[in-house]
Amino acid sequence: MGYRVVVVGATGNVGREMLNILAERQFPVDELAALASRRSLGTEVSFGDKTLKTKDLDTFDFTGWDMALFAVGSEATKEYAPKAAASGCVVIDNSSLYRYDPDVPLIVPECNPEAVHGYSKKNIIANPNCSTAQMVVALKPLHDRATIKRVVVSTYQSVSGSGKEAMEELWDQTKAVYNPTQDVPAKVYTKEIAFNVIPHIDVFMEDGSTKEEWKMVAETKKIVDPKIKVTATCVRVPVFVGHSEAVNIEFEEFLDEDEARDILRESPGIMVIDKREDGGYVTPKECVGDFATFISRIRQDSTIENGLNLWCVSDNLRKGAALNAVQIAELLGREVLKKG
């Protein structure tokens, strides 16, 4: 006996990836509904070897459905997620709307699976921000061993994190560089993204940080440990898919780089590719389509007493979004609903 599953926002980048991953991981689905906004009604999407036509989110009745994976913006989530939850369908939400709600668990299954039992307060579980998800997968096993005091992270985030229009903007601007008769002004971003980097993701806050940077701080504390100090600089780069992060970690105890490497090799969801030679590391291009979070460049930081540096790369549409949501669904099924 399997689950009746709804994917909300099935025509978007993350929604389509959710359908792919549900099929790839052979999630026990008895029935699946693909929902979209009215303007995308009837659009065909793939689920394994099946083709589904999208249904109207506005008129859909969630009664009798087990779980709904939401891959729409906060505004639509605010309207429809409470309706789904009230009807008895557990919502797994990819937007930022519920991440900081104390009554909603924020889950990365490799880090805090026990938090799934808190879902019942609102019948909603939150999926973390893409840049946070891959980082905490690496931090948690190291924190368990040597207790992390402080993290300094700089991100190199791909344009797919901003959606289809951003990917098209990068493509069109790149072509325009080689065809000077074309002019493709920045629309999605504040400046041209082709052959450029933009140190600005989400809106600016009063202290000069951006909302994306604030998310990494708040979410790491909620998922791993509220005592960890985090400072982040989030940068958009001209890469289509795959987020990269340079992470500096300060521990309470000394942790040797070789032991850290061994710990990460044994940790769930992580692939260590760390050879001190040309090409002995992973770049975003190589992580696309993979489930793992890749760790490279593990080395001691000699400027502080107990410090390590590492390089962290992951497919942001997968571990950063769709894969983590499906893993939460698997966890929910295994620990709570127990049907599949």
XYZ file of C-alpha atoms in Angstrom:
340
model
C 0.000 0.000 0.000
C 1.445 3.344 -1.052
C 0.714 7.036 -0.656
C -1.525 9.513 -2.394
C 0.872 12.357 -3.202
C 0.320 15.864 -4.537
C 3.039 17.967 -6.188
C 2.081 21.643 -6.132
C 3.890 23.771 -8.718
C 4.566 20.778 -10.945
C 5.510 22.830 -14.023
C 8.366 24.773 -12.376
C 12.035 23.779 -12.130
C 11.716 22.341 -8.621
C 8.291 20.777 -9.166
C 9.484 18.861 -12.230
C 12.554 17.749 -10.306
C 10.328 16.502 -7.466
C 8.430 14.333 -9.955
C 11.710 12.994 -11.381
C 13.105 12.154 -7.943
C 9.899 10.524 -6.684
C 10.135 8.222 -9.715
C 13.920 7.676 -9.485
C 13.789 6.730 -5.816
C 10.709 4.566 -6.396
C 8.727 6.363 -3.726
C 5.650 4.217 -2.950
C 2.990 6.227 -4.794
C -0.523 4.853 -5.231
C -1.806 8.006 -6.881
C -0.145 11.275 -7.846
C -1.714 14.646 -8.647
C 0.313 17.350 -10.402
C -1.054 20.815 -9.627
C -0.305 24.146 -11.260
C -1.763 27.619 -11.525
C -4.677 28.186 -13.873
C -2.451 29.620 -16.620
C -0.493 26.335 -16.710
C -3.601 24.148 -16.506
C -3.378 21.049 -18.685
C 0.395 21.309 -19.179
C 1.870 17.826 -19.445
C 4.586 16.741 -17.000
C 6.515 13.474 -16.727
C 6.401 11.093 -13.790
C 8.592 8.088 -14.537
C 7.200 6.530 -17.705
C 3.852 8.274 -17.232
C 2.662 11.617 -18.555
C 0.345 13.610 -16.311
C -1.800 16.628 -17.100
C -1.706 19.330 -14.459
C -4.807 20.084 -12.440
C -5.988 23.434 -11.091
C -4.535 24.271 -7.692
C -7.343 26.753 -7.061
C -10.112 24.134 -7.117
C -8.238 21.039 -5.895
C -9.577 19.187 -2.837
C -6.729 17.858 -0.664
C -9.049 15.663 1.428
C -7.885 12.043 1.437
C -4.394 12.812 0.141
C -1.473 11.805 2.368
C 1.152 14.438 1.596
C 1.632 17.486 -0.619
C 5.043 18.673 -1.801
C 4.795 22.432 -2.352
C 7.129 24.053 -4.901
C 5.496 27.453 -5.304
C 6.301 30.882 -3.902
C 5.423 32.093 -0.436
C 2.294 33.964 -1.545
C 0.642 30.896 -3.083
C 1.862 28.731 -0.204
C 0.304 31.134 2.301
C -3.068 30.661 0.607
C -3.082 26.931 -0.164
C -0.815 25.176 2.363
C -3.141 25.818 5.355
C -6.068 24.453 3.302
C -4.147 21.274 2.520
C -2.972 20.896 6.118
C -6.479 21.460 7.510
C -7.809 18.690 5.257
C -5.407 16.176 6.829
C -2.774 16.242 4.093
C 0.783 16.787 5.427
C 2.465 19.700 3.642
C 6.182 19.604 2.837
C 6.899 23.190 1.849
C 9.855 24.372 -0.216
C 9.162 28.103 0.225
C 10.593 30.238 3.026
C 7.163 30.912 4.556
C 7.225 28.439 7.466
C 10.955 27.868 8.000
C 11.226 30.128 11.044
C 7.876 29.182 12.610
C 8.619 27.517 15.972
C 5.647 25.189 15.449
C 6.954 23.931 12.081
C 9.948 21.576 11.935
C 12.724 22.564 9.510
C 14.325 19.327 8.376
C 17.383 18.009 6.599
C 16.987 14.234 7.127
C 20.746 13.590 7.464
C 20.920 16.160 10.278
C 17.748 16.247 12.377
C 15.391 13.385 11.419
C 13.911 13.293 14.923
C 12.302 16.700 14.260
C 9.764 15.058 11.933
C 7.575 14.192 14.901
C 6.859 17.892 15.410
C 4.910 18.046 12.150
C 1.561 17.485 13.871
C 1.316 20.969 15.402
C 0.414 22.484 12.029
C 0.568 19.452 9.691
C 3.398 21.276 7.896
C 7.123 20.546 7.490
C 9.526 23.128 6.046
C 12.304 22.482 3.549
C 15.392 24.683 4.108
C 16.985 27.165 1.765
C 19.121 25.569 -0.955
C 22.393 27.073 0.263
C 21.737 25.990 3.846
C 20.746 22.407 3.009
C 24.041 21.348 1.481
C 26.125 23.141 4.108
C 24.454 21.583 7.148
C 24.858 18.085 5.690
C 28.605 18.708 5.958
C 28.507 20.580 9.285
C 26.431 18.160 11.358
C 28.815 15.168 11.545
C 31.758 17.490 12.242
C 29.752 19.306 14.927
C 28.919 15.973 16.581
C 32.637 15.226 16.847
C 34.267 18.559 17.773
C 31.456 21.124 18.418
C 31.356 24.009 15.951
C 31.704 27.524 17.400
C 31.655 29.635 14.238
C 31.153 29.274 10.490
C 32.229 31.747 7.810
C 30.730 30.850 4.439
C 30.920 32.425 1.002
C 28.527 31.026 -1.594
C 28.735 30.778 -5.366
C 25.085 30.208 -6.278
C 23.770 29.204 -9.692
C 21.032 31.073 -11.542
C 18.595 28.131 -11.420
C 17.996 29.161 -7.815
C 16.102 32.135 -9.253
C 13.970 30.069 -11.657
C 13.578 29.546 -15.394
C 13.634 33.241 -16.289
C 17.052 33.634 -14.679
C 18.451 30.697 -16.622
C 17.112 32.226 -19.833
C 18.612 35.603 -18.917
C 22.071 34.077 -18.455
C 21.758 32.191 -21.751
C 20.536 35.212 -23.715
C 23.134 37.573 -22.202
C 25.930 35.076 -22.911
C 24.910 34.846 -26.573
C 24.679 38.646 -26.747
C 28.330 38.989 -25.677
C 29.289 37.271 -28.945
C 26.702 39.159 -30.994
C 27.158 42.888 -30.277
C 23.995 43.774 -32.224
C 21.944 42.216 -29.419
C 21.292 43.918 -26.122
C 19.839 41.850 -23.273
C 19.327 44.129 -20.262
C 19.162 42.704 -16.727
C 15.590 41.953 -15.669
C 15.780 39.125 -13.152
C 19.005 40.462 -11.629
C 20.144 43.966 -10.744
C 23.195 43.705 -13.016
C 24.248 41.573 -15.966
C 24.927 38.006 -14.827
C 26.794 36.763 -17.918
C 30.584 36.790 -17.334
C 29.943 38.493 -14.000
C 29.278 37.779 -10.313
C 26.657 39.584 -8.239
C 27.104 39.837 -4.433
C 23.387 40.219 -3.847
C 20.770 37.474 -3.367
C 17.290 38.376 -2.100
C 16.530 41.750 -0.487
C 18.850 43.901 1.625
C 18.261 44.094 5.362
C 18.961 46.927 7.822
C 22.332 45.572 8.943
C 23.638 45.418 5.355
C 23.251 41.666 4.967
C 20.859 40.172 2.418
C 17.891 37.959 3.245
C 19.697 34.954 1.723
C 22.590 35.490 4.127
C 20.198 35.852 7.051
C 18.462 32.605 6.035
C 21.727 30.676 6.219
C 22.334 31.983 9.734
C 18.843 31.352 11.099
C 18.367 27.960 9.438
C 21.742 26.551 10.500
C 20.903 27.456 14.085
C 17.466 25.817 13.864
C 18.667 22.629 12.146
C 22.059 22.000 13.781
C 22.563 24.053 16.972
C 21.365 27.516 18.071
C 24.789 28.204 19.644
C 26.660 28.128 16.316
C 27.678 31.570 15.065
C 27.341 31.939 11.295
C 28.327 34.749 8.955
C 27.612 34.449 5.237
C 28.258 36.274 1.980
C 25.971 35.020 -0.784
C 26.945 35.570 -4.406
C 25.177 34.757 -7.679
C 27.499 33.380 -10.362
C 27.031 32.608 -14.090
C 26.467 28.876 -13.596
C 23.205 27.248 -14.685
C 22.845 24.541 -11.982
C 24.841 23.720 -8.843
C 25.685 25.801 -5.795
C 29.227 25.954 -4.418
C 30.379 27.129 -1.008
C 33.739 27.930 0.568
C 33.254 27.105 4.250
C 35.553 28.044 7.123
C 34.753 26.274 10.397
C 36.047 27.018 13.905
C 35.625 24.245 16.492
C 35.766 24.108 20.270
C 38.058 21.077 20.041
C 40.913 20.325 17.671
C 39.880 18.272 14.629
C 42.572 16.964 12.348
C 41.893 17.319 8.598
C 42.437 13.565 8.049
C 39.918 12.665 10.739
C 37.461 15.208 9.311
C 37.889 13.617 5.891
C 37.181 10.163 7.336
C 34.131 11.405 9.252
C 32.662 13.014 6.135
C 33.340 9.910 4.024
C 31.254 7.864 6.463
C 28.425 10.416 6.731
C 25.089 10.029 4.899
C 24.476 12.109 1.793
C 28.139 13.080 1.340
C 30.693 12.160 -1.299
C 34.280 13.194 -0.539
C 36.408 13.896 -3.628
C 39.563 15.409 -2.214
C 42.837 14.735 -4.014
C 45.571 17.325 -3.814
C 46.215 17.326 -7.529
C 44.908 18.991 -10.680
C 41.186 18.256 -10.963
C 41.048 16.428 -7.624
C 37.936 18.307 -6.506
C 34.321 18.699 -7.640
C 32.867 21.671 -9.505
C 29.168 22.499 -9.924
C 29.111 21.172 -13.500
C 29.982 17.695 -12.222
C 27.357 17.585 -9.474
C 24.331 18.185 -11.715
C 21.797 15.371 -11.520
C 23.470 13.743 -8.520
C 21.927 13.151 -5.097
C 25.130 13.704 -3.117
C 26.649 16.757 -1.508
C 30.293 16.768 -2.629
C 33.104 17.867 -0.317
C 36.612 18.789 -1.499
C 39.626 20.888 -0.423
C 39.506 19.805 3.244
C 42.438 21.436 5.012
C 43.552 22.885 8.314
C 43.165 26.640 8.892
C 46.432 27.656 10.522
C 45.210 31.175 11.385
C 42.992 29.963 14.247
C 43.455 27.345 16.948
C 40.845 24.804 15.851
C 39.908 25.529 12.254
C 39.158 23.768 8.989
C 38.379 24.913 5.457
C 36.362 22.941 2.936
C 34.660 23.275 -0.452
C 31.037 22.120 -0.709
C 29.143 21.567 -3.985
C 25.631 20.276 -4.652
C 22.857 20.315 -7.245
C 20.640 23.053 -5.813
C 17.518 21.747 -7.577
C 18.078 18.371 -5.936
C 19.576 18.413 -2.420
C 18.870 22.118 -2.210
C 15.188 21.663 -2.960
C 13.436 18.675 -4.570
C 15.581 15.837 -3.222
C 15.430 17.097 0.359
C 11.634 17.393 0.089
C 11.345 13.808 -1.158
C 13.710 12.629 1.591
C 11.427 14.338 4.112
C 8.473 12.511 2.529
C 10.359 9.214 2.885
C 11.176 10.026 6.511
C 7.567 10.977 7.235
C 6.345 7.748 5.705
C 8.903 5.621 7.514
C 8.588 7.206 10.970
C 4.998 8.449 11.133
C 2.517 7.453 8.427
C 3.924 3.932 7.855
C 1.945 3.016 4.764
C 4.589 2.497 2.080
